[in-house]
XYZ file of C-alpha atoms in Angstrom:
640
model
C 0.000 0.000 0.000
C 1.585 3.107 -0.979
C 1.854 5.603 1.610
C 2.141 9.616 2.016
C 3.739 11.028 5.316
C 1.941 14.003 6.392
C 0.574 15.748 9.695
C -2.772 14.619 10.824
C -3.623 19.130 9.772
C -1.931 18.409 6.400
C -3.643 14.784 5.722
C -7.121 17.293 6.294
C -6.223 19.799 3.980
C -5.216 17.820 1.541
C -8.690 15.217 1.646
C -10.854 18.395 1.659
C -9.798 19.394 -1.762
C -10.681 16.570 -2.909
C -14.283 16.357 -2.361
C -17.244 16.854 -4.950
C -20.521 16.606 -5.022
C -22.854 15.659 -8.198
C -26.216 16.702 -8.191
C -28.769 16.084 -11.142
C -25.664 15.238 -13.341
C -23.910 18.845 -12.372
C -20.626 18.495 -10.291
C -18.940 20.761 -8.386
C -16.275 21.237 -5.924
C -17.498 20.649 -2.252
C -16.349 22.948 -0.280
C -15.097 26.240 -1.169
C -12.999 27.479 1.712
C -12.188 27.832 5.283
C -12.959 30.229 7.799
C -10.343 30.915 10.306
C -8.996 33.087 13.460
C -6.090 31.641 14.496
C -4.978 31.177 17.831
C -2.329 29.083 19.991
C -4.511 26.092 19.722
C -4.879 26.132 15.656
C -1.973 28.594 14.156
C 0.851 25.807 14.282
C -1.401 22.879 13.335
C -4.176 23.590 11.151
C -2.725 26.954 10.296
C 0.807 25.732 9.252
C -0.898 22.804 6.474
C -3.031 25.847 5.480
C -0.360 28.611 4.696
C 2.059 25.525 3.139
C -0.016 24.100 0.981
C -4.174 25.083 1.155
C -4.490 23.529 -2.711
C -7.786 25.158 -3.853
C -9.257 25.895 -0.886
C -9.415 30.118 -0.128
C -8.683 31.076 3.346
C -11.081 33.605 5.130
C -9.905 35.548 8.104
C -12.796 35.747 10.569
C -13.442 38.464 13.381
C -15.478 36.645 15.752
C -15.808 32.385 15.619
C -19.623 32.768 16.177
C -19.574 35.521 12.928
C -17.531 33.917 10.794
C -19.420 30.175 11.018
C -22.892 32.455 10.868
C -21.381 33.060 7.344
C -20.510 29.487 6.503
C -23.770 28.785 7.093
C -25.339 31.347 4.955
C -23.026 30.434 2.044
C -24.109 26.661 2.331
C -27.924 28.059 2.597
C -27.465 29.934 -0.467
C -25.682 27.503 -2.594
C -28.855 25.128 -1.337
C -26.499 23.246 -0.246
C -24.540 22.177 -2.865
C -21.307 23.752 -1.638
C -20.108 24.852 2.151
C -16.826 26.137 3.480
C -15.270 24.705 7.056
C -14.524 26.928 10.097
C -11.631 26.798 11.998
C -11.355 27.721 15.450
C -8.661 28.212 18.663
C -9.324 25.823 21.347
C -11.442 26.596 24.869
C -13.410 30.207 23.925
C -12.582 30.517 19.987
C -14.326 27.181 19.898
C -17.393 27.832 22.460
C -18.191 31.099 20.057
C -18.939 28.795 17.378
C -21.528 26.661 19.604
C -24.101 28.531 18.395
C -22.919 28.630 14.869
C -23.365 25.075 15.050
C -27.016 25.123 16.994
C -28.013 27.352 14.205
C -26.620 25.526 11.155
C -28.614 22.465 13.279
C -31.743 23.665 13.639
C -31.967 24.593 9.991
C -30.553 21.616 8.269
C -27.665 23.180 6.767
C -24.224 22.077 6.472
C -21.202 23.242 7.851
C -17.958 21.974 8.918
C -16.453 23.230 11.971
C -13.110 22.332 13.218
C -12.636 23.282 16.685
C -9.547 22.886 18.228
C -9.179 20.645 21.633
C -7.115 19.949 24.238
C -3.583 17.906 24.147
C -4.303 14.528 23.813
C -1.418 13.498 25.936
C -2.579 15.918 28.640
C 1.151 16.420 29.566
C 0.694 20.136 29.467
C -2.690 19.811 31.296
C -4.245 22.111 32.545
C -3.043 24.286 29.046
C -3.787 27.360 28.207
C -7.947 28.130 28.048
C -8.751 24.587 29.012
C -11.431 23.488 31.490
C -10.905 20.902 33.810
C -13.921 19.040 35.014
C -12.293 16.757 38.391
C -15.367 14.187 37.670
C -14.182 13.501 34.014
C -10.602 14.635 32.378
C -11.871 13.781 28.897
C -14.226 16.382 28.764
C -13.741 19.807 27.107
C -15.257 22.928 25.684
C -15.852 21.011 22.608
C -17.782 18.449 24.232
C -20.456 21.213 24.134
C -21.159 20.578 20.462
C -22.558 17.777 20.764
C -26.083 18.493 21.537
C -25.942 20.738 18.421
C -24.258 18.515 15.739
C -25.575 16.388 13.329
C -22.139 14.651 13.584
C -19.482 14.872 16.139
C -16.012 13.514 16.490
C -12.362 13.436 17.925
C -9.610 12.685 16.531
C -7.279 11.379 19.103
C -4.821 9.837 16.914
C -3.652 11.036 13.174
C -5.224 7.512 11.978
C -9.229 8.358 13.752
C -9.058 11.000 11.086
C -10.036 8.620 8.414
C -13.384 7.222 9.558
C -13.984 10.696 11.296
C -13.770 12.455 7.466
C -15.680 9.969 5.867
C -18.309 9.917 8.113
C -18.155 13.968 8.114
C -18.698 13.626 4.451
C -21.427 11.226 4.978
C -23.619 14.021 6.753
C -22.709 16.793 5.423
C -24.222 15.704 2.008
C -27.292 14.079 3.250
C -30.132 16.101 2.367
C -32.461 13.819 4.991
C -30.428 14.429 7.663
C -27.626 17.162 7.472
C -26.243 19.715 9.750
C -23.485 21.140 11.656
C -21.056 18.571 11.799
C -17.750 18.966 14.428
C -14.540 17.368 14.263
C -12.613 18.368 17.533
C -8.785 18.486 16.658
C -6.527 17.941 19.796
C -3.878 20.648 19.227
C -0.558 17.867 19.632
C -2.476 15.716 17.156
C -2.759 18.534 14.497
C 0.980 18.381 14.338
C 1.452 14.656 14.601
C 2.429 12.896 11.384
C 1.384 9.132 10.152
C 2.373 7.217 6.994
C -1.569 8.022 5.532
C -2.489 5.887 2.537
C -3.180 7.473 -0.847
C -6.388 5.931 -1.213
C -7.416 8.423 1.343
C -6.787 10.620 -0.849
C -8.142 10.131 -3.768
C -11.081 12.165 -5.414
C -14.509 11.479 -3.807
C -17.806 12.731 -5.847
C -20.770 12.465 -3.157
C -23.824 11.827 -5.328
C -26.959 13.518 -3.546
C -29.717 11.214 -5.049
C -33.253 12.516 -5.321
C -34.644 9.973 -2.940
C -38.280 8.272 -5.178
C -41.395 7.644 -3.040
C -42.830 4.223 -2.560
C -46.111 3.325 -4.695
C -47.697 2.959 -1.468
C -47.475 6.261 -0.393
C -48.717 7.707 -3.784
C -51.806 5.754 -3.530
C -52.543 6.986 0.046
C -52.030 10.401 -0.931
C -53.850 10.595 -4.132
C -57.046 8.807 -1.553
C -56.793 11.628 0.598
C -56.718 14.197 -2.062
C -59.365 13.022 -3.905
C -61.721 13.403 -0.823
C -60.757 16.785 -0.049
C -62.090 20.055 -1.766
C -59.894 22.777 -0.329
C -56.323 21.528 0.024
C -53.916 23.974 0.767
C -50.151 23.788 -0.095
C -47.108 24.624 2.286
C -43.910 25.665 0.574
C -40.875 24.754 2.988
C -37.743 25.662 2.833
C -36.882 21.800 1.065
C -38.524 23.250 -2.359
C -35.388 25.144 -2.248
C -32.777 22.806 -1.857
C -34.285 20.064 -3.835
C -34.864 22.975 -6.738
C -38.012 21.819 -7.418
C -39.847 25.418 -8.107
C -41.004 25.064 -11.059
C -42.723 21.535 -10.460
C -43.834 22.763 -7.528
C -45.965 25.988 -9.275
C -46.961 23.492 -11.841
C -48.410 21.173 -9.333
C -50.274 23.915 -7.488
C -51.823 25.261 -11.112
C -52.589 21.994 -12.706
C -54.931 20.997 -9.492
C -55.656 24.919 -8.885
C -54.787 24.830 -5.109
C -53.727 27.646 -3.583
C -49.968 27.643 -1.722
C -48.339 29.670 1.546
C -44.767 29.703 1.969
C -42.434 29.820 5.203
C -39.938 31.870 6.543
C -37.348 29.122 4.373
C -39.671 28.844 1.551
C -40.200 32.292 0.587
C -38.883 33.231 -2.931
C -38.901 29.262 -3.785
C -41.716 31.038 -6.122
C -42.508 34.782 -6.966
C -44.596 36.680 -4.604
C -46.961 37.826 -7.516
C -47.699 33.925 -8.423
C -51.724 33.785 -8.308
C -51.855 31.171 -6.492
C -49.416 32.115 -3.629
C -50.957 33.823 -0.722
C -47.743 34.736 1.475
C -46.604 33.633 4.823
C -48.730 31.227 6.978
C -49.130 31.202 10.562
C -47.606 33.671 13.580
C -46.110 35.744 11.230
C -48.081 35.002 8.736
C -50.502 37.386 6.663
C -54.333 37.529 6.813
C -54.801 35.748 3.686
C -52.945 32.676 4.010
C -54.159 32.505 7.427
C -57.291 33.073 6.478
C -56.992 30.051 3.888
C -54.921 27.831 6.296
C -57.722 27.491 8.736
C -60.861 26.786 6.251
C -58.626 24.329 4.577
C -59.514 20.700 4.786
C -56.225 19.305 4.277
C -52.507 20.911 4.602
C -49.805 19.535 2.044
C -46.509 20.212 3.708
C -43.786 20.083 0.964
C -40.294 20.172 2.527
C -41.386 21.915 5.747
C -40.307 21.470 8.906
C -44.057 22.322 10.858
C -42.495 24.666 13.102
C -44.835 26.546 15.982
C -44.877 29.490 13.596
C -45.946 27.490 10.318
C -48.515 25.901 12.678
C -49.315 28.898 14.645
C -48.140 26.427 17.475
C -50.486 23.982 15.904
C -53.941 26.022 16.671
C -54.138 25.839 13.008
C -54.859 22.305 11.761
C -55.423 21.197 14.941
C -58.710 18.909 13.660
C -57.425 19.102 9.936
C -55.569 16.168 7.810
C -51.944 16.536 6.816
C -50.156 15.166 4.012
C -46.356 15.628 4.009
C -43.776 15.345 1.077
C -40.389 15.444 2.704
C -37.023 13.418 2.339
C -36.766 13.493 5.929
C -38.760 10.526 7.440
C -38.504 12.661 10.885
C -39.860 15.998 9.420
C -42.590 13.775 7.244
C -44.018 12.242 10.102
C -44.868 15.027 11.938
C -48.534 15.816 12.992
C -49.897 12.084 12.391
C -49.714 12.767 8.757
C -50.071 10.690 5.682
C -46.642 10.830 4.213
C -44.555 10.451 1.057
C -40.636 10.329 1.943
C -38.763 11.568 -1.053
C -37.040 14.439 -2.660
C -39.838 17.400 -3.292
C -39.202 17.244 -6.686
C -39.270 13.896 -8.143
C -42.607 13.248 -4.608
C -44.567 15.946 -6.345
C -43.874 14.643 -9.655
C -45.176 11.177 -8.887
C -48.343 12.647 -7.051
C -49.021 14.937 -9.891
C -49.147 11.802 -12.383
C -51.162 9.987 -9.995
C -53.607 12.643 -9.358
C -54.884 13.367 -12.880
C -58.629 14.169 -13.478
C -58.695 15.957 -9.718
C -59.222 19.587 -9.234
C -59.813 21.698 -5.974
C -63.515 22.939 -4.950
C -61.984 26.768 -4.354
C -63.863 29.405 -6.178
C -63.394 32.994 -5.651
C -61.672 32.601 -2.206
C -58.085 32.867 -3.185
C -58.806 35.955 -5.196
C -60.888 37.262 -2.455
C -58.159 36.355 -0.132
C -55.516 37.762 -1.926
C -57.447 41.035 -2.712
C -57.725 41.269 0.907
C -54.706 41.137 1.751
C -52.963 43.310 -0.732
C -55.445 46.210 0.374
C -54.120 45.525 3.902
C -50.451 45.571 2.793
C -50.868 48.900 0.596
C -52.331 50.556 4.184
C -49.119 49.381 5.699
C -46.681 50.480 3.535
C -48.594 54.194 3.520
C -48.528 54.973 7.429
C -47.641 58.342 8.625
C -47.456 59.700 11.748
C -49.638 62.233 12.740
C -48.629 62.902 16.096
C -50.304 62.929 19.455
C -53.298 61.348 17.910
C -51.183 58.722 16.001
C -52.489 55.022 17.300
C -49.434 52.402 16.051
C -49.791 49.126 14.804
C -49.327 47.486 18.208
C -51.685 49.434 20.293
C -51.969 50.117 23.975
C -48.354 49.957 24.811
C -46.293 53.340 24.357
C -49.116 55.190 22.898
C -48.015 57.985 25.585
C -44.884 58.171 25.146
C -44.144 58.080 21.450
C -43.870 61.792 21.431
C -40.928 60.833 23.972
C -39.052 58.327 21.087
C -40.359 60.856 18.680
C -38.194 63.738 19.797
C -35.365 61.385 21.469
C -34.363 59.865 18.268
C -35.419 62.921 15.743
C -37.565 60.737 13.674
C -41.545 60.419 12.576
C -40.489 57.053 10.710
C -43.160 53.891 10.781
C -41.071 50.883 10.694
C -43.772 49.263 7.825
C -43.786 52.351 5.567
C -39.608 51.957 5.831
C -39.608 48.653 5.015
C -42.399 49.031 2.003
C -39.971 52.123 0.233
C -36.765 49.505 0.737
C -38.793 46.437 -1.181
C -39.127 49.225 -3.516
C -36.166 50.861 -4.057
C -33.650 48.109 -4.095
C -33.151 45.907 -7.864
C -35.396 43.046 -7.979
C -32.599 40.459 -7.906
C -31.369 41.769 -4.428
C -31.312 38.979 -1.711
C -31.942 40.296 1.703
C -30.725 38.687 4.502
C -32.541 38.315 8.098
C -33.157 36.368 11.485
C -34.684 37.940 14.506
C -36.768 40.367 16.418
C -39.816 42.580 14.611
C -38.322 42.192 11.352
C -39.061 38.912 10.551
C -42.478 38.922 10.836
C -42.559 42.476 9.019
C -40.992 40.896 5.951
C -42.422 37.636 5.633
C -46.225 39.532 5.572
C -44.654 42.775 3.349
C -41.957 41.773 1.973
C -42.604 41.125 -2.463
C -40.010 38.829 -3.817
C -40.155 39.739 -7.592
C -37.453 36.943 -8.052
C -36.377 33.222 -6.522
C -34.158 32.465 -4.017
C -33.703 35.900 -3.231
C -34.664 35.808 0.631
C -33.166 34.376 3.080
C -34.046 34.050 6.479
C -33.017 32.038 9.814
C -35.831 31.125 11.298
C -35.210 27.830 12.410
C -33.396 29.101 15.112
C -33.722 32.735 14.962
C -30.418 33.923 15.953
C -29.602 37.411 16.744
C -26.390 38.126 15.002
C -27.012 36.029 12.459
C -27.960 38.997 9.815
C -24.632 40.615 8.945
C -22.722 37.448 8.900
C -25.381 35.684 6.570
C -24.817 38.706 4.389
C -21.311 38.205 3.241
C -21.938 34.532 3.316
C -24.462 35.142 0.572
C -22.661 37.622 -1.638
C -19.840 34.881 -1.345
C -21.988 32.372 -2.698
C -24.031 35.062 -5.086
C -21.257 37.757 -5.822
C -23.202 39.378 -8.492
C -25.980 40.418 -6.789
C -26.222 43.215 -3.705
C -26.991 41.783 -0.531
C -28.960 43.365 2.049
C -29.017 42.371 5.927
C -32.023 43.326 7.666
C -31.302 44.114 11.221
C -32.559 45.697 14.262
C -30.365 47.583 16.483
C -30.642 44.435 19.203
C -29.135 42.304 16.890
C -26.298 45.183 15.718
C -25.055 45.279 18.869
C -24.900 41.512 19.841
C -22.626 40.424 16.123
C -21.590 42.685 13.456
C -17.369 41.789 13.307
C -17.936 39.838 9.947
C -18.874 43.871 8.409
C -14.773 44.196 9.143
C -14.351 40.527 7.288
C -16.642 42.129 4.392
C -14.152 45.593 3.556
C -11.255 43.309 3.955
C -11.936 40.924 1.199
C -13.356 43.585 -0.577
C -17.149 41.988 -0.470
C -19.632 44.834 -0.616
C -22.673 44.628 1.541
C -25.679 46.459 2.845
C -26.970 46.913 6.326
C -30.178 48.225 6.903
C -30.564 49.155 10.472
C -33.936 49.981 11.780
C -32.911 51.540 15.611
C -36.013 51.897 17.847
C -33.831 51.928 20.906
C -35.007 49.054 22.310
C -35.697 44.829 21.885
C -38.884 46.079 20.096
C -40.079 42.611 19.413
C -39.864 41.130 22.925
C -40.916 44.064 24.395
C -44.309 43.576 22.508
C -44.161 39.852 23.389
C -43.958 41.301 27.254
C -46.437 43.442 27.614
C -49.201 41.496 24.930
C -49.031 39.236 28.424
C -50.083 41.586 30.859
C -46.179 42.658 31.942
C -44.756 46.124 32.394
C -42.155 47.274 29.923
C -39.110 45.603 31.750
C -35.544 45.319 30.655
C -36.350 45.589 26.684
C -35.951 49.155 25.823
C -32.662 50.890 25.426
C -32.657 53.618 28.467
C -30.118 54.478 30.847
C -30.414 53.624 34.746
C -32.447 55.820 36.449
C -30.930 57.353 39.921
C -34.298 58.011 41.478
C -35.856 54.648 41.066
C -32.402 52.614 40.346
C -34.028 50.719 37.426
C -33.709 51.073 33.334
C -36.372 53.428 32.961
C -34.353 56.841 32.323
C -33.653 58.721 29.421
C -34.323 56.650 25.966
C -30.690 55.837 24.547
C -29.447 57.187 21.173
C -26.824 55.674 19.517
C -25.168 56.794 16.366
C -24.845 53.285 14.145
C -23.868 54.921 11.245
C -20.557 56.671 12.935
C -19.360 52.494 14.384
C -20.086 51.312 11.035
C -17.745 54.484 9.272
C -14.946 53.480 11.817
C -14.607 50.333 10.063
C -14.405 51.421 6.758
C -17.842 51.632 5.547
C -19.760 54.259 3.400
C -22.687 54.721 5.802
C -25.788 56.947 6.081
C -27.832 58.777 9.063
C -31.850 58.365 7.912
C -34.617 60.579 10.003
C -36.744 61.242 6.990
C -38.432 59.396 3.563
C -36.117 61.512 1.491
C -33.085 60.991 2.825
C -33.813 56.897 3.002
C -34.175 57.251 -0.627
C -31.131 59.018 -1.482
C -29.138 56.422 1.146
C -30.561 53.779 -1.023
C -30.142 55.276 -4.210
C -26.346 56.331 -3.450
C -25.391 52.855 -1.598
C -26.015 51.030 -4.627
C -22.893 53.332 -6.455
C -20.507 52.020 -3.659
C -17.892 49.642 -3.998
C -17.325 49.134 -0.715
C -20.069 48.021 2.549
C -22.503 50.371 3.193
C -24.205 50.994 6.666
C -28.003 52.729 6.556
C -28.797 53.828 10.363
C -32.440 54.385 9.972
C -34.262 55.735 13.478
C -38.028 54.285 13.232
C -40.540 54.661 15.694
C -41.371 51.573 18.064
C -44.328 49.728 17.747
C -44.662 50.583 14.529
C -44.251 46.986 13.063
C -46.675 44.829 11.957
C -49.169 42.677 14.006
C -50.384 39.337 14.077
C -53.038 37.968 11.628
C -55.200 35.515 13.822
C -52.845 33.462 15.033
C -51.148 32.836 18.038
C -48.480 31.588 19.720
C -47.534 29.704 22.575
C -45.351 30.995 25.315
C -44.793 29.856 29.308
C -47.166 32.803 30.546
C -47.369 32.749 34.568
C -49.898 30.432 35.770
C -50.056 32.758 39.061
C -49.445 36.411 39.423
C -50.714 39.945 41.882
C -51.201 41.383 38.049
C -54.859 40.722 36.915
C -53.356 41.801 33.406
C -50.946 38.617 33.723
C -53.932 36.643 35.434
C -55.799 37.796 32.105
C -53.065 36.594 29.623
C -52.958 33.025 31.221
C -56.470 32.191 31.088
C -56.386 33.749 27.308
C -53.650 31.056 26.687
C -55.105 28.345 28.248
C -58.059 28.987 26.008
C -56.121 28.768 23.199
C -54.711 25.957 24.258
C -57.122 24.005 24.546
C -58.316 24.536 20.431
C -54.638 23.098 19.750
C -53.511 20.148 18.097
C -52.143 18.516 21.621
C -49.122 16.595 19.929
């Protein structure tokens, strides 16, 4: 057997350029790069095989380890999966940041590899530098913490483990049932450790992602349950996406005339202005697919995961049939429903073959639906504010104090007229970028996506600090289109390093900040359930009752964002977002927009509702009053 002498670091470097992946007969390198900060625990091992010979594999210098895996992820997301980069950390807190990386990449069935560093193996040095030492176990580190969040974990021990541990890696990092965040924890002795490592090892590997075929079986039951239903309704997830099955997924929903909703994943799988797509379903969901969802006699879930916000924390459908198409068996089995396991594309193909003669009972109800809603949506993006009399979308909270934010943070701007002039303004081909608090909801109900696979959201584990991060990861993996990253000023302030990562490499983005001075989205989710304002908005300690409820803070995004490098604008006014907009697009370099909006001037919900841990016992009758109101709710829910 012939043999090549190499480190365990340079025996990884050199099997990563050598994977492909072949998909629908197109192949393509597997993974594009690495993502690295460099520290005592990676710079001599992983770093050395990297700066001797990386091969084709581009090496990205990260700011933060929980930014710069964010990004993998986003890349992977926007390739559909089809291509990733792998993330290489420091050992002990340069591998904890990336934790949630992983959690998020999880959640979401993306892959990404992540190559934390570890602990000697020989623990001669123990305790070393940043480890932890746990007296009840001495094999345990930091990295032990990713595996709750993996889909795959691993250490390699010895130069020899890294073999299997690769080849399993690849395994799940190309499974479209069952992928992830997959960790290989690299002992920083055994990064430098050399073995005699057989070329076979080496050798080019094409992973074929099959389109998995349903069973007759299932066909049959589905097209049973079809035929007995008049007013199916369709669920785009997220797996329409990766499986690239669009266009027989419109074709499906037009040849049997049922109407579709899409997810926070799904979105742009389809154009917004498709007659047969009614928008976002459930919590953040708009009144017309929500509207739809719950007259429906039977929900089609293609490539969905069913989360509490596609099921409105499964008060919608709670009494209704489900049919699933999904390549998951896990995800397809969800809410007792009849189920086809296979690939989106080639599941609704063999449903749509065995469904001919069948059309849906709907008559005028999408239309009406749809008219509805778009009525609804051009009041939205049209709100002024007219001052003391002004009532804001989420009513009863701050309508006193308003006049306070008002003056505090110089602006009269309504977070949905914003957000309505940006759809606007930017080129149809954009792809904006988002995750958590208000905005989320604001765009899956507003936002028009004139072109596919042009939005992308985290939702599966809505991660603040996700935004900026998924930005460059998606002009990375789409550098001919502008990227926007939609992003409160909560989520600013907990991750924006990879902005730094994005003038370095010379990778223009956009940031769209909407600053209302305060966790705007949680503070609504507080005080819908009968709780004071407490700890969510952005003021300074007060002296004379030693809590947060002084003066309103006011921060100036635009001059951080300028410090780095970027060409940034300060928005009060309709005019000037317009000219920020119009002028970012003539940059080279990132661009910062700091736009001050009022609070509570998001959207609201569309009758749905979701389930949080509301206190069962309280002195507040207003909290007393929320926890009978969600016990009512409750009790209309699908239980399991």
């Amino acid at each position: 057997m012939k043999t090549i002498r190499l480190t365990t670091s340079q025996a990884l470097v050199k099997f990563l350029n050598q994977q492909y992946v072949e998909f629908d007969g197109k192949k393509e390198r597997f993974i594009k790069g690495v993502f690295t900060i460099f520290g005592h625990g990676n710079v001599v091992g992983i770093g050395q095989a990297l700066q001797e010979n990386p091969g084709e594999l581009e090496v990205y210098q990260g700011r933060n380890e929980q930014g710069m895996a964010h990004a993998a992820v986003a890349f992977a997301k926007q390739k559909h999966r089809k291509q990733i980069m792998a993330c290489s950390s420091s050992v002990g807190p340069g591998s904890a940041n990336m934790v949630t990386s992983a959690a998020t990449a999880t959640a979401n069935n993306i892959p990404v590899l992540l190559l934390p560093s570890d602990v000697f193996a020989t623990r001669q040095p123990d305790p070393v530098l940043q480890q932890i030492e746990q007296t009840h176990d001495l094999s345990l580190s930091t990295n032990d913490a990713f595996r709750s969040v993996s889909k795959y974990w691993d250490r390699v021990s010895r130069p020899e483990q890294l073999m299997s541990a690769m080849i399993n890696a690849m395994r799940v990092l190309t499974d479209p049932a069952d992928t992830g965040a997959v960790t290989i924890a690299l002992p920083q002795d055994v990064q430098g450790e050399a073995w005699d490592f057989p070329e076979s090892f080496f050798r080019e590997r094409t992973h074929l992602i099959e389109r998995r075929e349903p069973s007759q079986e299932s066909i049959r039951n589905a097209v049973e349950l079809i035929k007995s239903k008049k007013k199916p309704l369709l669920i785009l997830g997220g797996g329409v996406r990766y499986s690239e099955a669009a266009d027989t997924f419109a074709a499906f929903a037009e040849k049997f005339h049922i109407p579709f909703s899409e997810t926070q994943a799904g979105k742009s799988g389809l154009e917004s202005n498709h007659p047969l797509n009614l928008g976002g379903v459930g919590v953040t969901g708009n009144s017309a697919a929500n509207k739809i969802a719950q007259s429906a006699d039977l929900i089609i879930g293609v490539g969905t995961r069913f989360t509490d916000f596609t099921t409105s924390s499964k008060l919608f459908y709670a009494e209704t049939d489900v049919l699933t198409i999904n390549i998951s068996e896990f995800h397809a089995s969800k809410l007792e429903a009849t189920k086809i396991v296979a690939d989106a594309k080639v599941g609704l193909e063999a449903l749509s073959s065995a469904l001919e003669g069948y059309k849906s009972g709907y008559e005028t109800e999408i239309e009406e639906a749809k008219s509805e809603w778009n009525e609804e949506l051009t009041r939205l993006k049209n709100i002024a504010y007219t001052g003391e009399e002004f009532v804001p979308e989420i009513k009863g909270h701050f309508d006193q104090s308003l006049s306070e934010y008002k003056d505090s943070l110089s602006t009269e701007l309504v977070q949905t007229t914003v957000l309505g002039k940006v759809n606007e303004l930017i080129a149809p081909d954009s792809i904006i970028t988002c995750a958590a608090g208000s905005l989320p909801g604001d765009l899956q109900r507003m936002w028009i996506s004139n072109e596919r696979n042009t939005y992308h959201l985290e939702y599966g584990y809505s991660c603040m600090g996700y935004e900026i991060a998924s930005a460059l990861g998606a002009k990375m993996a789409e550098p001919d289109k502008e990227v926007y990253a939609m992003v409160g000023d909560g989520s600013y302030l907990m991750l924006h390093s990879e902005l730094v990562t994005s003038i370095q490499e010379g990778i223009k983005i956009n940031i769209v900040l909407f600053d209302n001075s305060g966790f705007g989205c949680i503070n609504n989710l507080q005080m819908d359930n009968g709780i004071e304002s407490f700890g969510t908005e952005f003021r300074v300690r007060n002296p004379r009752t030693g809590q947060l409820d002084g003066d309103i803070m006011r921060i100036n995004f635009a001059q951080s964002g300028a410090a780095y490098g970027a060409k940034t604008y300060e928005v009060y006014t309709m005019e000037e977002l317009e000219c920020a907009i119009e002028d970012s697009k003539k940059q080279s370099v990132s661009t910062l927009i700091d736009i001050k909006v009022l609070p509570k001037t998001m959207t609201d919900g569309y009758d749905s509702w979701w389930h949080v841990g509301v206190a069962a016992v309280s002195e507040s009758s207003d909290v007393q009053t929320a926890f009978e109101g969600k016990e009512s709710q409750l009790q209309k829910a699908r239980k399991y």
